[in-house]
Structure formats: C-alpha cells, structure tokens
mmCIF file of C-alpha atoms in Angstrom:
data_model
loop_
_atom_site.group_PDB
_atom_site.id
_atom_site.type_symbol
_atom_site.label_atom_id
_atom_site.label_comp_id
_atom_site.label_asym_id
_atom_site.label_seq_id
_atom_site.Cartn_x
_atom_site.Cartn_y
_atom_site.Cartn_z
ATOM 1 C CA MET F 79 -6.362 -1.898 -4.288
ATOM 2 C CA LYS F 80 -5.216 -2.902 -7.611
ATOM 3 C CA ARG F 81 -2.636 -4.783 -6.665
ATOM 4 C CA VAL F 82 -5.030 -6.373 -3.514
ATOM 5 C CA ILE F 83 -7.686 -7.922 -5.881
ATOM 6 C CA SER F 84 -5.054 -9.039 -8.679
ATOM 7 C CA ARG F 85 -1.667 -10.407 -7.076
ATOM 8 C CA THR F 86 -0.940 -13.421 -6.117
ATOM 9 C CA VAL F 87 1.390 -14.470 -3.219
ATOM 10 C CA PRO F 88 5.386 -14.983 -3.460
ATOM 11 C CA GLY F 89 7.250 -16.903 -0.857
ATOM 12 C CA SER F 90 3.845 -19.746 -0.404
ATOM 13 C CA THR F 91 3.271 -23.411 -0.646
ATOM 14 C CA SER F 92 -0.193 -22.569 -0.842
ATOM 15 C CA SER F 93 -1.380 -21.222 -4.558
ATOM 16 C CA HIS F 94 -4.058 -18.847 -2.553
ATOM 17 C CA CYS F 95 -1.869 -17.258 -0.633
ATOM 18 C CA ILE F 96 -2.182 -13.340 -0.486
ATOM 19 C CA THR F 97 0.945 -10.966 -0.670
ATOM 20 C CA LEU F 98 0.802 -10.053 2.675
ATOM 21 C CA LEU F 99 1.730 -13.128 4.226
ATOM 22 C CA HIS F 100 5.323 -13.894 1.951
ATOM 23 C CA HIS F 101 7.233 -12.653 5.403
ATOM 24 C CA PHE F 102 5.919 -15.423 7.429
ATOM 25 C CA THR F 103 6.401 -18.416 4.139
ATOM 26 C CA GLN F 104 9.547 -20.279 3.711
ATOM 27 C CA PRO F 105 11.591 -18.272 1.210
ATOM 28 C CA GLY F 106 11.926 -19.713 -2.848
ATOM 29 C CA LYS F 107 8.650 -20.979 -3.122
ATOM 30 C CA GLN F 108 6.522 -19.457 -5.805
ATOM 31 C CA ALA F 109 2.588 -19.496 -5.791
ATOM 32 C CA THR F 110 1.836 -20.513 -9.233
ATOM 33 C CA ASP F 111 -1.938 -19.456 -9.639
ATOM 34 C CA ASP F 112 -2.516 -15.745 -10.554
ATOM 35 C CA SER F 113 -6.645 -16.164 -8.729
ATOM 36 C CA PRO F 114 -7.892 -12.934 -7.336
ATOM 37 C CA LEU F 115 -7.834 -12.405 -3.478
ATOM 38 C CA PRO F 116 -11.589 -12.542 -2.919
ATOM 39 C CA PHE F 117 -13.403 -9.266 -2.947
ATOM 40 C CA PRO F 118 -14.898 -9.230 0.518
ATOM 41 C CA LEU F 119 -11.425 -10.161 2.029
ATOM 42 C CA ALA F 120 -9.390 -7.781 0.212
ATOM 43 C CA LYS F 121 -12.888 -4.815 1.580
ATOM 44 C CA ARG F 122 -11.607 -6.567 5.206
ATOM 45 C CA ILE F 123 -8.020 -6.312 4.532
ATOM 46 C CA LEU F 124 -8.680 -2.106 3.784
ATOM 47 C CA LEU F 125 -11.252 -1.641 6.307
ATOM 48 C CA HIS F 126 -9.023 -2.629 8.758
ATOM 49 C CA ILE F 127 -5.918 -0.927 7.668
ATOM 50 C CA LEU F 128 -8.481 2.312 7.661
ATOM 51 C CA ARG F 129 -8.967 1.762 11.217
ATOM 52 C CA GLY F 130 -6.205 1.628 12.305
ATOM 53 C CA ILE F 131 -4.813 5.074 10.292
ATOM 54 C CA ALA F 132 -7.789 6.724 11.970
ATOM 55 C CA HIS F 133 -7.121 5.666 15.265
ATOM 56 C CA MET F 134 -3.070 7.087 14.643
ATOM 57 C CA HIS F 135 -4.740 9.906 13.505
ATOM 58 C CA LYS F 136 -6.685 10.584 16.696
ATOM 59 C CA CYS F 137 -3.615 10.241 18.605
ATOM 60 C CA GLY F 138 -2.128 12.658 16.209
ATOM 61 C CA VAL F 139 0.718 10.404 14.932
ATOM 62 C CA VAL F 140 1.434 10.045 11.203
ATOM 63 C CA HIS F 141 3.207 6.771 10.569
ATOM 64 C CA THR F 142 4.498 7.744 7.298
ATOM 65 C CA ASP F 143 5.911 3.916 5.699
ATOM 66 C CA LEU F 144 2.540 2.639 4.973
ATOM 67 C CA LYS F 145 3.309 -0.698 2.831
ATOM 68 C CA ARG F 146 2.171 -3.886 2.362
ATOM 69 C CA ASP F 147 5.707 -4.942 4.337
ATOM 70 C CA ASN F 148 4.409 -3.096 7.225
ATOM 71 C CA ILE F 149 0.696 -5.090 7.243
ATOM 72 C CA LEU F 150 0.661 -8.022 9.548
ATOM 73 C CA PHE F 151 -2.601 -10.357 10.310
ATOM 74 C CA ASP F 152 -3.253 -12.123 14.255
ATOM 75 C CA LEU F 153 -3.514 -15.959 15.488
ATOM 76 C CA GLY F 154 -7.123 -16.032 13.988
ATOM 77 C CA PRO F 155 -8.575 -19.454 15.190
ATOM 78 C CA LEU F 156 -5.158 -20.755 16.789
ATOM 79 C CA THR F 157 -4.807 -21.190 19.939
ATOM 80 C CA ASP F 158 -2.016 -21.100 22.346
ATOM 81 C CA LYS F 159 -1.933 -25.021 22.132
ATOM 82 C CA ASP F 160 -1.690 -25.145 18.651
ATOM 83 C CA ILE F 161 1.402 -23.303 18.132
ATOM 84 C CA ASP F 162 2.766 -25.261 21.284
ATOM 85 C CA ALA F 163 2.090 -28.315 19.411
ATOM 86 C CA MET F 164 3.605 -26.986 16.580
ATOM 87 C CA ILE F 165 6.708 -26.231 17.725
ATOM 88 C CA LEU F 166 7.194 -29.567 19.885
ATOM 89 C CA ALA F 167 6.720 -31.025 16.262
ATOM 90 C CA ASN F 168 9.409 -29.199 14.574
ATOM 91 C CA PRO F 169 11.843 -27.638 17.505
ATOM 92 C CA PRO F 170 14.003 -24.643 16.997
ATOM 93 C CA HIS F 171 17.279 -25.341 15.758
ATOM 94 C CA ARG F 172 20.262 -23.259 14.177
ATOM 95 C CA HIS F 173 22.002 -23.096 10.045
ATOM 96 C CA PRO F 174 25.636 -24.763 10.358
ATOM 97 C CA PRO F 175 28.390 -22.643 11.495
ATOM 98 C CA GLU F 176 29.774 -20.063 9.360
ATOM 99 C CA GLU F 177 32.358 -16.953 9.458
ATOM 100 C CA SER F 178 31.288 -13.825 10.527
ATOM 101 C CA GLY F 179 32.930 -10.209 11.286
ATOM 102 C CA ASP F 180 32.718 -10.929 15.051
ATOM 103 C CA GLY F 181 33.745 -14.595 14.695
ATOM 104 C CA ILE F 182 31.709 -18.213 14.187
ATOM 105 C CA VAL F 183 28.349 -18.050 14.108
ATOM 106 C CA ARG F 184 25.254 -20.044 13.844
ATOM 107 C CA ALA F 185 21.947 -18.390 13.128
ATOM 108 C CA THR F 186 18.837 -19.414 14.016
ATOM 109 C CA VAL F 187 16.500 -20.995 10.980
ATOM 110 C CA SER F 188 13.594 -18.663 10.205
ATOM 111 C CA GLN F 189 10.769 -20.816 11.539
ATOM 112 C CA PRO F 190 7.632 -19.456 10.547
ATOM 113 C CA LEU F 191 3.605 -20.956 11.052
ATOM 114 C CA PRO F 192 1.765 -22.030 8.410
ATOM 115 C CA ALA F 193 0.014 -19.520 6.296
ATOM 116 C CA PRO F 194 -3.661 -19.857 6.464
ATOM 117 C CA ASP F 195 -5.891 -21.004 3.459
ATOM 118 C CA ILE F 196 -7.355 -18.593 1.668
ATOM 119 C CA SER F 197 -10.338 -19.905 3.377
ATOM 120 C CA ASP F 198 -9.763 -18.822 6.801
ATOM 121 C CA LEU F 199 -8.471 -15.310 6.202
ATOM 122 C CA MET F 200 -11.770 -14.229 7.266
ATOM 123 C CA GLU F 201 -11.298 -14.984 10.753
ATOM 124 C CA HIS F 202 -8.324 -13.382 11.019
ATOM 125 C CA SER F 203 -7.575 -9.726 11.870
ATOM 126 C CA PHE F 204 -4.844 -7.133 10.060
ATOM 127 C CA PHE F 205 -3.177 -4.458 11.812
ATOM 128 C CA ILE F 206 -0.036 -1.913 10.976
ATOM 129 C CA SER F 207 3.024 -1.970 12.077
ATOM 130 C CA ASP F 208 6.352 -0.570 12.366
ATOM 131 C CA PHE F 209 6.149 3.195 13.718
ATOM 132 C CA GLY F 210 9.988 3.256 12.622
ATOM 133 C CA SER F 211 9.347 6.268 10.702
ATOM 134 C CA ALA F 212 6.288 8.081 12.670
ATOM 135 C CA GLN F 213 6.302 11.499 12.777
ATOM 136 C CA PRO F 214 3.519 14.055 15.051
ATOM 137 C CA LEU F 215 0.649 15.607 12.978
ATOM 138 C CA GLU F 216 1.807 18.578 14.017
ATOM 139 C CA THR F 217 5.521 18.734 13.964
ATOM 140 C CA HIS F 218 7.242 17.338 10.691
ATOM 141 C CA LEU F 219 10.372 15.817 11.267
ATOM 142 C CA THR F 220 11.562 15.435 7.452
ATOM 143 C CA ASP F 221 9.575 16.367 4.422
ATOM 144 C CA LYS F 222 11.154 13.336 2.263
ATOM 145 C CA ILE F 223 8.541 10.900 3.516
ATOM 146 C CA THR F 224 7.625 6.952 2.459
ATOM 147 C CA ALA F 225 9.033 4.651 -0.070
ATOM 148 C CA ASP F 226 9.832 6.281 -3.696
ATOM 149 C CA ALA F 227 7.607 4.111 -5.319
ATOM 150 C CA LEU F 228 4.377 5.530 -3.045
ATOM 151 C CA ARG F 229 4.912 8.661 -2.644
ATOM 152 C CA PRO F 230 2.116 11.064 -3.098
ATOM 153 C CA PRO F 231 2.210 14.376 -5.284
ATOM 154 C CA GLU F 232 3.100 16.618 -2.241
ATOM 155 C CA ALA F 233 5.629 14.203 -1.017
ATOM 156 C CA ILE F 234 7.564 13.988 -5.094
ATOM 157 C CA LEU F 235 7.171 17.916 -4.955
ATOM 158 C CA ARG F 236 8.141 19.066 -0.861
ATOM 159 C CA GLY F 237 5.077 21.006 -0.466
ATOM 160 C CA PRO F 238 3.553 21.223 2.685
ATOM 161 C CA TRP F 239 1.613 17.573 3.940
ATOM 162 C CA ASN F 240 -0.426 16.712 6.161
ATOM 163 C CA GLU F 241 -2.465 13.438 7.220
ATOM 164 C CA LYS F 242 -4.321 13.086 4.125
ATOM 165 C CA VAL F 243 -0.982 12.409 2.410
ATOM 166 C CA PHE F 244 -1.122 8.352 4.142
ATOM 167 C CA GLU F 245 -5.192 7.968 4.279
ATOM 168 C CA THR F 246 -5.053 6.623 0.789
ATOM 169 C CA VAL F 247 -4.922 3.397 0.997
ATOM 170 C CA VAL F 248 -6.726 2.409 -2.333
ATOM 171 C CA ARG F 249 -4.048 4.153 -4.107
ATOM 172 C CA ARG F 250 -0.873 2.122 -5.106
ATOM 173 C CA GLU F 251 0.178 0.052 -8.302
ATOM 174 C CA PHE F 252 -2.233 2.733 -10.717
ATOM 175 C CA PHE F 253 1.175 5.347 -10.157
ATOM 176 C CA LYS F 254 4.574 3.814 -10.966
ATOM 177 C CA HIS F 255 7.425 5.326 -10.198
ATOM 178 C CA GLU F 256 9.254 4.457 -13.017
ATOM 179 C CA ALA F 257 10.648 6.340 -16.417
ATOM 180 C CA TYR F 258 9.273 6.958 -19.828
ATOM 181 C CA PRO F 259 12.271 7.382 -21.683
ATOM 182 C CA ASP F 260 10.499 7.551 -25.015
ATOM 183 C CA HIS F 261 8.515 10.882 -23.833
ATOM 184 C CA GLY F 262 12.464 11.909 -21.841
ATOM 185 C CA LEU F 263 10.727 11.354 -18.224
ATOM 186 C CA ASP F 264 12.856 10.279 -15.108
ATOM 187 C CA GLU F 265 11.152 8.066 -12.353
ATOM 188 C CA GLU F 266 9.734 11.177 -10.354
ATOM 189 C CA VAL F 267 8.184 13.260 -13.245
ATOM 190 C CA GLY F 268 6.592 9.596 -14.873
ATOM 191 C CA HIS F 269 5.599 9.250 -11.409
ATOM 192 C CA LEU F 270 3.649 12.428 -11.798
ATOM 193 C CA TRP F 271 2.742 12.053 -15.108
ATOM 194 C CA GLN F 272 0.751 9.347 -14.560
ATOM 195 C CA ILE F 273 -1.384 10.788 -11.426
ATOM 196 C CA LEU F 274 -2.265 13.501 -13.928
ATOM 197 C CA CYS F 275 -3.088 11.104 -16.932
ATOM 198 C CA PHE F 276 -5.828 8.732 -13.915
ATOM 199 C CA THR F 277 -6.622 11.533 -11.934
ATOM 200 C CA GLY F 278 -7.956 14.001 -14.822
ATOM 201 C CA GLU F 279 -6.898 16.590 -12.331
ATOM 202 C CA ARG F 280 -3.960 19.596 -12.962
ATOM 203 C CA PHE F 281 -2.106 20.860 -9.793
ATOM 204 C CA SER F 282 -3.160 24.730 -9.185
ATOM 205 C CA PRO F 283 -1.076 27.246 -9.103
ATOM 206 C CA GLU F 284 -1.256 27.739 -5.393
ATOM 207 C CA GLN F 285 -0.526 24.319 -4.622
ATOM 208 C CA LEU F 286 3.324 24.458 -6.813
ATOM 209 C CA GLN F 287 3.737 27.668 -5.142
ATOM 210 C CA ALA F 288 3.791 26.198 -2.586
ATOM 211 C CA SER F 289 6.113 23.466 -3.172
ATOM 212 C CA HIS F 290 9.674 23.682 -3.247
ATOM 213 C CA ARG F 291 10.796 21.606 -6.439
ATOM 214 C CA ALA F 292 7.912 22.596 -8.193
ATOM 215 C CA PRO F 293 10.379 24.459 -10.926
ATOM 216 C CA GLU F 294 11.948 21.525 -11.629
ATOM 217 C CA PHE F 295 8.787 20.137 -13.008
ATOM 218 C CA PHE F 296 6.170 22.505 -13.867
ATOM 219 C CA ASP F 297 6.717 25.776 -16.019
ATOM 220 C CA TYR F 298 4.686 28.530 -15.572
ATOM 221 C CA THR F 299 1.599 27.237 -17.233
ATOM 222 C CA CYS F 300 1.565 24.316 -14.312
ATOM 223 C CA ARG F 301 1.817 21.994 -17.105
ATOM 224 C CA LEU F 302 4.923 19.759 -17.066
ATOM 225 C CA LYS F 303 8.103 21.059 -18.406
ATOM 226 C CA SER F 304 8.626 17.832 -20.600
ATOM 227 C CA HIS F 305 4.959 18.665 -22.092
ATOM 228 C CA PRO F 306 4.593 14.655 -22.612
ATOM 229 C CA PRO F 307 1.033 13.292 -24.359
ATOM 230 C CA ASN F 308 -1.885 14.002 -22.578
ATOM 231 C CA PHE F 309 -4.516 11.002 -21.829
ATOM 232 C CA TYR F 310 -7.491 10.452 -19.317
ATOM 233 C CA ASN F 311 -7.680 6.818 -17.873
ATOM 234 C CA PRO F 312 -10.152 6.817 -15.172
ATOM 235 C CA PHE F 313 -9.626 3.932 -12.363
ATOM 236 C CA ASP F 314 -12.843 2.134 -13.503
ATOM 237 C CA MET F 315 -11.740 1.720 -17.134
ATOM 238 C CA SER F 316 -8.474 0.351 -15.361
ATOM 239 C CA ILE F 317 -10.629 -1.461 -13.147
ATOM 240 C CA ARG F 318 -12.889 -3.537 -15.712
ATOM 241 C CA ASN F 319 -9.884 -4.501 -17.557
ATOM 242 C CA TYR F 320 -9.382 -6.691 -15.176
ATOM 243 C CA LYS F 321 -13.047 -8.532 -15.809
ATOM 244 C CA ILE F 322 -12.983 -9.607 -11.990
ATOM 245 C CA LEU F 323 -15.609 -7.549 -9.930
ATOM 246 C CA GLU F 324 -19.161 -7.229 -11.110
ATOM 247 C CA GLU F 325 -20.072 -3.409 -12.469
ATOM 248 C CA SER F 326 -21.439 -2.305 -8.834
ATOM 249 C CA ASP F 327 -18.456 -3.600 -7.257
ATOM 250 C CA VAL F 328 -16.054 -1.615 -10.205
ATOM 251 C CA LEU F 329 -18.696 1.473 -9.303
ATOM 252 C CA ALA F 330 -18.470 1.316 -5.366
ATOM 253 C CA THR F 331 -14.823 0.678 -5.603
ATOM 254 C CA THR F 332 -14.303 4.125 -8.412
ATOM 255 C CA SER F 333 -15.945 5.788 -5.875
ATOM 256 C CA ILE F 334 -14.025 5.744 -3.085
ATOM 257 C CA MET F 335 -10.930 5.710 -5.202
ATOM 258 C CA LYS F 336 -11.582 9.227 -6.005
ATOM 259 C CA ARG F 337 -12.383 10.735 -2.687
ATOM 260 C CA CYS F 338 -8.293 9.241 -1.405
ATOM 261 C CA LEU F 339 -6.567 9.687 -4.892
ATOM 262 C CA ARG F 340 -6.998 14.082 -5.263
ATOM 263 C CA SER F 341 -4.155 15.654 -6.471
ATOM 264 C CA ASN F 342 -4.309 18.475 -4.025
ATOM 265 C CA LEU F 343 -4.173 16.647 -0.589
ATOM 266 C CA ASP F 344 -7.216 19.582 0.477
ATOM 267 C CA ASP F 345 -9.209 17.722 -1.376
ATOM 268 C CA ARG F 346 -9.086 14.522 -0.218
ATOM 269 C CA ALA F 347 -11.233 12.691 2.818
ATOM 270 C CA SER F 348 -10.207 11.790 5.903
ATOM 271 C CA ALA F 349 -9.672 8.402 7.269
ATOM 272 C CA GLU F 350 -12.766 9.182 9.291
ATOM 273 C CA GLU F 351 -14.380 10.564 6.131
ATOM 274 C CA LEU F 352 -13.607 7.592 4.683
ATOM 275 C CA LEU F 353 -15.046 5.260 7.444
ATOM 276 C CA ARG F 354 -18.428 6.147 6.769
ATOM 277 C CA ASP F 355 -18.449 5.508 3.419
ATOM 278 C CA PRO F 356 -21.223 3.089 1.909
ATOM 279 C CA PHE F 357 -18.011 0.939 0.379
ATOM 280 C CA TRP F 358 -17.681 -0.372 3.568
ATOM 281 C CA ASP F 359 -21.401 -1.701 4.449
ATOM 282 C CA GLY F 360 -21.665 -5.351 5.357
ATOM 283 C CA VAL F 361 -17.765 -5.524 5.897
ATOM 284 C CA ASP F 362 -16.574 -6.387 9.161
#
C-alpha cells in the first residue's frame, strides 16, 4: 500500500503517471512530481487484483509471482478506431540495421500506446498477467517461489505454504530484502527481522519446526541467532508518517493490512474473506 499511494512512475511524460504503466511508456523520461496516487484509484487497483487472485484460487491455481510488472490495465475508453488512428499517425517502423549472432537484424521500434491521464484511470480495469510461474494449488512444483524482495517468511524459511502466501496484496515496501551490516544481518535475516518488527509477532515453535531453513536463522528460543534489537513499528505509524491519508483511511488501511500480514499463514485471511472487508465499500 505504501508503494501504491506514495510512489510516482518512472518512464512517463506525464508527471502523474502511476508505476503500473512504466512498461508501456517511452524509456528515459522520468516523472519529477512526487504526488501520491489518489487513494480511491489505489483501492480500485488493489480490489481488481484481489478479485483476480480469488478467481485463480477458485480454479485451483496459485500465481507465485505477483508483482507490479505483472499487473496490466485495459484500454479504457479507447476504441478500435482510436487505435487505428494512432497507428496511421505513427506507423510501425524499425531501428537501423545492426549485427547480431544471427546476422544483420532490424529490431522493431517500441511504440506503446499513450499512457492515460491520472484522471482517466478510474475508467480502466486492472488485470493480473504472466502465469509462467503459476502452480497447482495442491501440487507444489517448487518451494523456491516469488522474487526475493517479495517473499513472505515461509518462502524464505522453506516451510509449508498455501495460496494465502500470495494474498497479501497490500504488503510490499514495508519489508525490504536488504542487509543491515550494523546488526550483522544479511538480506534474508534483515527481511525476517523487519517482518518481526512491523507485525509485532513472533514465529511459533511449530512453524519453525516445519521449516527446513529455520535452524539457519533461529535459535532454540525461536529468536534470531544474530539477536538484533527488538522494536515495534506498527503499520498505522508508518502510514501516518506520509501525511497523505485521513485518519479514518489510515485506520481502515491498517485493519486490512493486519489481516494480510501475519507471520503465520494459518492466521491470514483468504482472498474471499478479504473481499468481504469493509475497506472495499464503495469501490468498483
């Protein structure tokens, strides 16, 4: 949620273009305005993602690679005639010839459609793409899942996981996959430490006993072997620091995050349960 409500988008000529669009705009053009994404739009995007996740789980599929790069949007109010007119005005063309391992090639120039204005995005629908890493819900082909920076604790610890591991659609950017040399923590331990500090939870003995890599990180008291300092930095405090949301929105956002960001996946809400959260009231 922090990323969605506070980050602008690299790679756009618009100073208000959101991060989800950066693959569809010309490279090398950087947004300079640090304005947040409107909260109603952020909720719309997240709700559409959550609906997609719930549908996948009903079909017995887990995506395992949910990230910003795999979220697309539709054409909104653009019609086929609009697109035809754009192509006529800017016909397909190629780069100059250049050598490659297969001989001389002429690559096609990327000609993305113009990014919609921030004020028009409420008319768009958002979709999950790229099922190249998807797995059956009941048959896990591998336990090495999702990108390092997006991994929940059970993916780092190589413990049992289910579909709830990927239902935390409001999770990222609170936990970073980075080292803390001052505390003697590498990237993985630093990631686990942040999860403990932000959630205020501890991993249970049962959870660690079922995790293949737990002995690498935890001692017999279920504490990190490196003994970094303990502190509690609740989600609402972090969100308030941005001074973006009204207090009622801070509390509503914190509430749904707490349902998602549990250290033990058995305590997390399912996608269907999250869809019934009052956080989505009035969102289409």
